PDB file of C-alpha atoms in Angstrom:
ATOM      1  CA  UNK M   1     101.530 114.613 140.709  1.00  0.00           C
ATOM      2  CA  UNK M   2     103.800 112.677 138.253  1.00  0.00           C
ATOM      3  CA  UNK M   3     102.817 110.708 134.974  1.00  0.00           C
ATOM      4  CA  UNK M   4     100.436 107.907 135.158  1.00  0.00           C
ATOM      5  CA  UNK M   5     102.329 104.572 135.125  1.00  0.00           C
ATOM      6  CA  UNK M   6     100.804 101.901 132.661  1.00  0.00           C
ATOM      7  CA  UNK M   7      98.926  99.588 134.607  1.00  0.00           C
ATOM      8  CA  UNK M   8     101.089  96.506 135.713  1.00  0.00           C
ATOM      9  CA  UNK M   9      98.178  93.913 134.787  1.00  0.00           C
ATOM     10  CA  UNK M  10      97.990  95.367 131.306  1.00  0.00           C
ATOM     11  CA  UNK M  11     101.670  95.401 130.973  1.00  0.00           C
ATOM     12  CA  UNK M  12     101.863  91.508 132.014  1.00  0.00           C
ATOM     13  CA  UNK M  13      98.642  90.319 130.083  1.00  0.00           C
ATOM     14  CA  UNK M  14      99.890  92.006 126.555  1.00  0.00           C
ATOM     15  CA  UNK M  15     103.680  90.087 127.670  1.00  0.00           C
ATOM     16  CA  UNK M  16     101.344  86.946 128.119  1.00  0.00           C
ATOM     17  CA  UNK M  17      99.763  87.603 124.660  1.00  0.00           C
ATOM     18  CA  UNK M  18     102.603  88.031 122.731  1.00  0.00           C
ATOM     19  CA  UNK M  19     104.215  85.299 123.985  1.00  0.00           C
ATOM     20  CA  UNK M  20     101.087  83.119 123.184  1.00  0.00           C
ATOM     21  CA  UNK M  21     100.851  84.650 119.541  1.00  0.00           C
ATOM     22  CA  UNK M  22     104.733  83.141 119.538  1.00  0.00           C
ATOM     23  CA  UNK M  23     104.038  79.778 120.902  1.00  0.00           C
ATOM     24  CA  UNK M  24     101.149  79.773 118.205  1.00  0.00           C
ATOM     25  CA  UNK M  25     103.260  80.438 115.483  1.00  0.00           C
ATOM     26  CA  UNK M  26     105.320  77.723 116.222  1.00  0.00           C
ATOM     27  CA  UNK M  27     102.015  75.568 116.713  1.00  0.00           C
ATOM     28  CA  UNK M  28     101.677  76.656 113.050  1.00  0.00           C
ATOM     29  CA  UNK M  29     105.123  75.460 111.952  1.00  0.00           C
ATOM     30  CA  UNK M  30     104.285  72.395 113.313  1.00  0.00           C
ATOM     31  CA  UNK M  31     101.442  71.844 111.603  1.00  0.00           C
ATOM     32  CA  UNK M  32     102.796  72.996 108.164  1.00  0.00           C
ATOM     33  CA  UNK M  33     105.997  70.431 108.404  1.00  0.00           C
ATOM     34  CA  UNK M  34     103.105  67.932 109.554  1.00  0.00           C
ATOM     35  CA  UNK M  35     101.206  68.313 106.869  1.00  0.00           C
ATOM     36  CA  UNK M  36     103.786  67.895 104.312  1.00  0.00           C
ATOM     37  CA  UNK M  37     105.175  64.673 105.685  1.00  0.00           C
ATOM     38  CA  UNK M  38     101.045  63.255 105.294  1.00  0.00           C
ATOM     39  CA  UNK M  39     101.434  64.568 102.072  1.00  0.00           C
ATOM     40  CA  UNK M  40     104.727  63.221 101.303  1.00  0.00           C
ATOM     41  CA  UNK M  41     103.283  59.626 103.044  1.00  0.00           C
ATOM     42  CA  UNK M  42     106.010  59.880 105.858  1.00  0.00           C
ATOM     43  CA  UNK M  43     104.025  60.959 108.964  1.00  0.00           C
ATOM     44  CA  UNK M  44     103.478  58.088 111.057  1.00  0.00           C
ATOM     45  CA  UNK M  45     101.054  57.789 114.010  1.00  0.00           C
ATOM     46  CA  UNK M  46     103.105  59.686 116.651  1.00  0.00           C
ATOM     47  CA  UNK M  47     103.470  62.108 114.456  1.00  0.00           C
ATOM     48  CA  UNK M  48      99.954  62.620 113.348  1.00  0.00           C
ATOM     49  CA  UNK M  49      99.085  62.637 117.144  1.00  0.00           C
ATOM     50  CA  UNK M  50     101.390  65.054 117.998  1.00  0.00           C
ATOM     51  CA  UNK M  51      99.537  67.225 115.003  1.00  0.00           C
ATOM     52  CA  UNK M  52      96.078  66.652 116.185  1.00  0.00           C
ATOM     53  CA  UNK M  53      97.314  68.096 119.388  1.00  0.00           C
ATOM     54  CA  UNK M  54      99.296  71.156 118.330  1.00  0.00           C
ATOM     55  CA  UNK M  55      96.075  72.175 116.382  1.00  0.00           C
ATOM     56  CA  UNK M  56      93.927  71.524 119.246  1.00  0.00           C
ATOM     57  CA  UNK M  57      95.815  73.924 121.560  1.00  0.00           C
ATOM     58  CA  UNK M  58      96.403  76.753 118.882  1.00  0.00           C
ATOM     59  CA  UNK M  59      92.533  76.076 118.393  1.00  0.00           C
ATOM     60  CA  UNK M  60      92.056  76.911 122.198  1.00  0.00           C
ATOM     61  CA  UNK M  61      94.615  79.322 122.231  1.00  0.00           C
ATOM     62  CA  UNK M  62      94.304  81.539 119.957  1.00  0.00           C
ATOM     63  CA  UNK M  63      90.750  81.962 120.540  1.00  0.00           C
ATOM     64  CA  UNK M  64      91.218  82.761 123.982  1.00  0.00           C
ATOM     65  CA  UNK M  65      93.519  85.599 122.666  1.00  0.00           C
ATOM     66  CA  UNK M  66      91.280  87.386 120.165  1.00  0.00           C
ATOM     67  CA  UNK M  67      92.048  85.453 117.259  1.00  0.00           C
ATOM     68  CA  UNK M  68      88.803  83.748 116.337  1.00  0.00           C
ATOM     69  CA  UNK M  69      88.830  83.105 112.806  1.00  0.00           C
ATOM     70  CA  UNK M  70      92.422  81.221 113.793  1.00  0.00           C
ATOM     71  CA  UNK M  71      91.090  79.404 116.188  1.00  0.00           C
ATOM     72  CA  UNK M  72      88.383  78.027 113.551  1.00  0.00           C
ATOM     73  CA  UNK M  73      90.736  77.219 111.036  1.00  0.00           C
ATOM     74  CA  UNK M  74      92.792  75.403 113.720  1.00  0.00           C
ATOM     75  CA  UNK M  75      89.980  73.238 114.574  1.00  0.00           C
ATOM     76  CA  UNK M  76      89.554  72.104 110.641  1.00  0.00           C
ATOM     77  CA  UNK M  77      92.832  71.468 110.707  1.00  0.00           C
ATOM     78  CA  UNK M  78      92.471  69.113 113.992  1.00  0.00           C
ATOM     79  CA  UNK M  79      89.787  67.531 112.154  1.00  0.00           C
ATOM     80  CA  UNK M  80      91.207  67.427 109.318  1.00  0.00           C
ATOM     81  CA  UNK M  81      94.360  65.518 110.821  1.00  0.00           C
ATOM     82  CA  UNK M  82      92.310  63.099 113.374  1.00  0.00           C
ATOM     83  CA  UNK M  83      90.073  61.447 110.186  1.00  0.00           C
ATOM     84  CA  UNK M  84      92.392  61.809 107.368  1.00  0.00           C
ATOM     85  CA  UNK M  85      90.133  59.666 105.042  1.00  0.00           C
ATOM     86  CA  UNK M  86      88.609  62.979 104.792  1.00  0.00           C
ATOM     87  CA  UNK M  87      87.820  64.310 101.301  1.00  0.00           C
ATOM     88  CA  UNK M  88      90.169  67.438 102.175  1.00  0.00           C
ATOM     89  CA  UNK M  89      93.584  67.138 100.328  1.00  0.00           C
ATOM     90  CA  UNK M  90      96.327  68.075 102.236  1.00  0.00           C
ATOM     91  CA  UNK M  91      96.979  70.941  99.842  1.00  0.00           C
ATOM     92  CA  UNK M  92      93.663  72.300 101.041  1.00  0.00           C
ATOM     93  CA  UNK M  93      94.341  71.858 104.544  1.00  0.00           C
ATOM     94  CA  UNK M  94      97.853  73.446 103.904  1.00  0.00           C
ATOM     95  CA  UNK M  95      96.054  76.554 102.816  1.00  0.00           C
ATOM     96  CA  UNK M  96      94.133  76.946 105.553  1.00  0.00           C
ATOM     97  CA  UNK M  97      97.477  76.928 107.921  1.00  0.00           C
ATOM     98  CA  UNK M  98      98.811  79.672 105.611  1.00  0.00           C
ATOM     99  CA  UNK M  99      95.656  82.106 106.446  1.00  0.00           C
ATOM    100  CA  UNK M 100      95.536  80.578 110.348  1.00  0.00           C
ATOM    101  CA  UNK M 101      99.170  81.925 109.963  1.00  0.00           C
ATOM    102  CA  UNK M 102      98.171  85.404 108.783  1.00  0.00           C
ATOM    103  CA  UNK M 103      94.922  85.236 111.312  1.00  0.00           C
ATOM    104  CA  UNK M 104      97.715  85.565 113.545  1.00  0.00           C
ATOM    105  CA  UNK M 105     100.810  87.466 112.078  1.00  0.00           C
ATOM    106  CA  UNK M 106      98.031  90.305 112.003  1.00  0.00           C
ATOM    107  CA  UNK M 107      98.035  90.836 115.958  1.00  0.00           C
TER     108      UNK M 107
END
């Protein structure tokens, strides 16, 4: 009998995964460019919409592949960017991109 071949549905599900950790990353991006337009005062209402929704699916996301603690700090960051009248600066909430970032540069 020859070698075992990896499993097909492994191979396509870690393809699938990495490709998500990607797409995150960009999410990420997004969020970090966002944030420093609030910050600079030129993010208008599109664009703050378009933030609340690129943290809301790296939220979802990234919890759904193994990156919890990412998928938390995503969903401060959603909150953060839907009620911005919240006490959070945006140098806070810029932080907690940076370790949703490493959250998922780690895997």
């Amino acid at each position: 009998m020859g070698p075992v071949s990896e499993d097909p549905f492994a191979a396509v599900l870690a393809r699938i995964a990495g490709e998500a950790r990607q797409t995150n990353l960009r999410r990420a991006d997004h969020l970090e460019e966002a944030l420093s337009r609030l910050s600079e005062g030129r993010l208008d209402e599109e664009g703050r919409q378009r933030a609340v929704r690129a943290a809301h699916q790296l939220a979802g996301s990234a919890g759904t592949f193994g990156h919890q603690r990412a998928g938390e700090l995503a969903r401060r960051i959603e909150q953060f960017l839907a009620a911005p009248q919240q006490p959070t600066t945006v140098a806070e909430a810029l932080a907690v991109v940076a370790e949703c970032r490493s959250e998922l540069a780690q895997g």
